[in-house]
JSON list of C-alpha atoms in Angstrom, two decimals:
[
{"chain": "A", "resi": 1, "resn": "MET", "atom": "CA", "xyz": [-0.11, 0.34, 0.11]},
{"chain": "A", "resi": 2, "resn": "ASN", "atom": "CA", "xyz": [1.37, 3.70, -1.11]},
{"chain": "A", "resi": 3, "resn": "LYS", "atom": "CA", "xyz": [0.84, 6.95, 0.36]},
{"chain": "A", "resi": 4, "resn": "ASP", "atom": "CA", "xyz": [1.42, 9.53, -1.92]},
{"chain": "A", "resi": 5, "resn": "TYR", "atom": "CA", "xyz": [1.46, 13.24, -0.16]},
{"chain": "A", "resi": 6, "resn": "ASN", "atom": "CA", "xyz": [1.35, 16.46, -1.69]},
{"chain": "A", "resi": 7, "resn": "VAL", "atom": "CA", "xyz": [2.11, 19.26, 1.22]},
{"chain": "A", "resi": 8, "resn": "THR", "atom": "CA", "xyz": [3.07, 22.79, 0.37]},
{"chain": "A", "resi": 9, "resn": "TYR", "atom": "CA", "xyz": [4.88, 24.42, 3.40]},
{"chain": "A", "resi": 10, "resn": "PRO", "atom": "CA", "xyz": [5.19, 28.41, 3.39]},
{"chain": "A", "resi": 11, "resn": "SER", "atom": "CA", "xyz": [8.38, 29.56, 3.86]},
{"chain": "A", "resi": 12, "resn": "GLY", "atom": "CA", "xyz": [11.13, 32.64, 4.09]},
{"chain": "A", "resi": 13, "resn": "THR", "atom": "CA", "xyz": [13.66, 34.36, 5.79]},
{"chain": "A", "resi": 14, "resn": "VAL", "atom": "CA", "xyz": [13.41, 37.02, 8.09]},
{"chain": "A", "resi": 15, "resn": "GLY", "atom": "CA", "xyz": [16.69, 38.79, 8.95]},
{"chain": "A", "resi": 16, "resn": "LEU", "atom": "CA", "xyz": [18.48, 41.88, 10.82]},
{"chain": "A", "resi": 17, "resn": "ALA", "atom": "CA", "xyz": [22.25, 43.12, 10.88]},
{"chain": "A", "resi": 18, "resn": "ILE", "atom": "CA", "xyz": [23.31, 45.63, 12.57]},
{"chain": "A", "resi": 19, "resn": "THR", "atom": "CA", "xyz": [26.43, 47.85, 13.39]},
{"chain": "A", "resi": 20, "resn": "PRO", "atom": "CA", "xyz": [26.86, 48.79, 17.04]},
{"chain": "A", "resi": 21, "resn": "PHE", "atom": "CA", "xyz": [30.36, 49.60, 16.44]},
{"chain": "A", "resi": 22, "resn": "PRO", "atom": "CA", "xyz": [31.96, 51.19, 13.87]},
{"chain": "A", "resi": 23, "resn": "LEU", "atom": "CA", "xyz": [33.89, 47.70, 12.70]},
{"chain": "A", "resi": 24, "resn": "VAL", "atom": "CA", "xyz": [31.88, 45.42, 13.92]},
{"chain": "A", "resi": 25, "resn": "LYS", "atom": "CA", "xyz": [28.65, 43.70, 12.50]},
{"chain": "A", "resi": 26, "resn": "VAL", "atom": "CA", "xyz": [25.98, 41.47, 14.41]},
{"chain": "A", "resi": 27, "resn": "ASN", "atom": "CA", "xyz": [23.55, 39.51, 12.38]},
{"chain": "A", "resi": 28, "resn": "ALA", "atom": "CA", "xyz": [19.86, 37.34, 12.59]},
{"chain": "A", "resi": 29, "resn": "ASP", "atom": "CA", "xyz": [18.23, 34.96, 10.68]},
{"chain": "A", "resi": 30, "resn": "TYR", "atom": "CA", "xyz": [15.04, 33.40, 11.18]},
{"chain": "A", "resi": 31, "resn": "ASN", "atom": "CA", "xyz": [14.28, 30.81, 8.09]},
{"chain": "A", "resi": 32, "resn": "PHE", "atom": "CA", "xyz": [10.66, 29.60, 8.68]},
{"chain": "A", "resi": 33, "resn": "GLY", "atom": "CA", "xyz": [9.16, 26.70, 6.77]},
{"chain": "A", "resi": 34, "resn": "GLU", "atom": "CA", "xyz": [8.94, 22.52, 6.88]},
{"chain": "A", "resi": 35, "resn": "VAL", "atom": "CA", "xyz": [12.37, 23.09, 9.06]},
{"chain": "A", "resi": 36, "resn": "LYS", "atom": "CA", "xyz": [12.75, 25.78, 11.05]},
{"chain": "A", "resi": 37, "resn": "ASN", "atom": "CA", "xyz": [16.27, 27.62, 11.64]},
{"chain": "A", "resi": 38, "resn": "ILE", "atom": "CA", "xyz": [17.90, 30.36, 13.69]},
{"chain": "A", "resi": 39, "resn": "SER", "atom": "CA", "xyz": [21.00, 31.59, 12.89]},
{"chain": "A", "resi": 40, "resn": "VAL", "atom": "CA", "xyz": [23.44, 34.53, 14.60]},
{"chain": "A", "resi": 41, "resn": "GLY", "atom": "CA", "xyz": [26.68, 35.90, 13.64]},
{"chain": "A", "resi": 42, "resn": "VAL", "atom": "CA", "xyz": [29.47, 38.60, 14.23]},
{"chain": "A", "resi": 43, "resn": "GLY", "atom": "CA", "xyz": [31.88, 39.75, 11.85]},
{"chain": "A", "resi": 44, "resn": "VAL", "atom": "CA", "xyz": [34.61, 42.76, 12.61]},
{"chain": "A", "resi": 45, "resn": "SER", "atom": "CA", "xyz": [36.04, 44.26, 9.44]},
{"chain": "A", "resi": 46, "resn": "ILE", "atom": "CA", "xyz": [39.19, 46.08, 9.03]},
{"chain": "A", "resi": 47, "resn": "ARG", "atom": "CA", "xyz": [39.64, 48.06, 5.98]}
]
């Protein structure tokens, strides 16, 4: 007995990036859909 399911999940990404100090960037992303994911990062840039 085989059962086929055709389910469509809404998905997308919402993100935020801020620069609290001149050389530092902080970012956060939330991915939603069938699998949910949160990512947070900090970056230092020297130019």
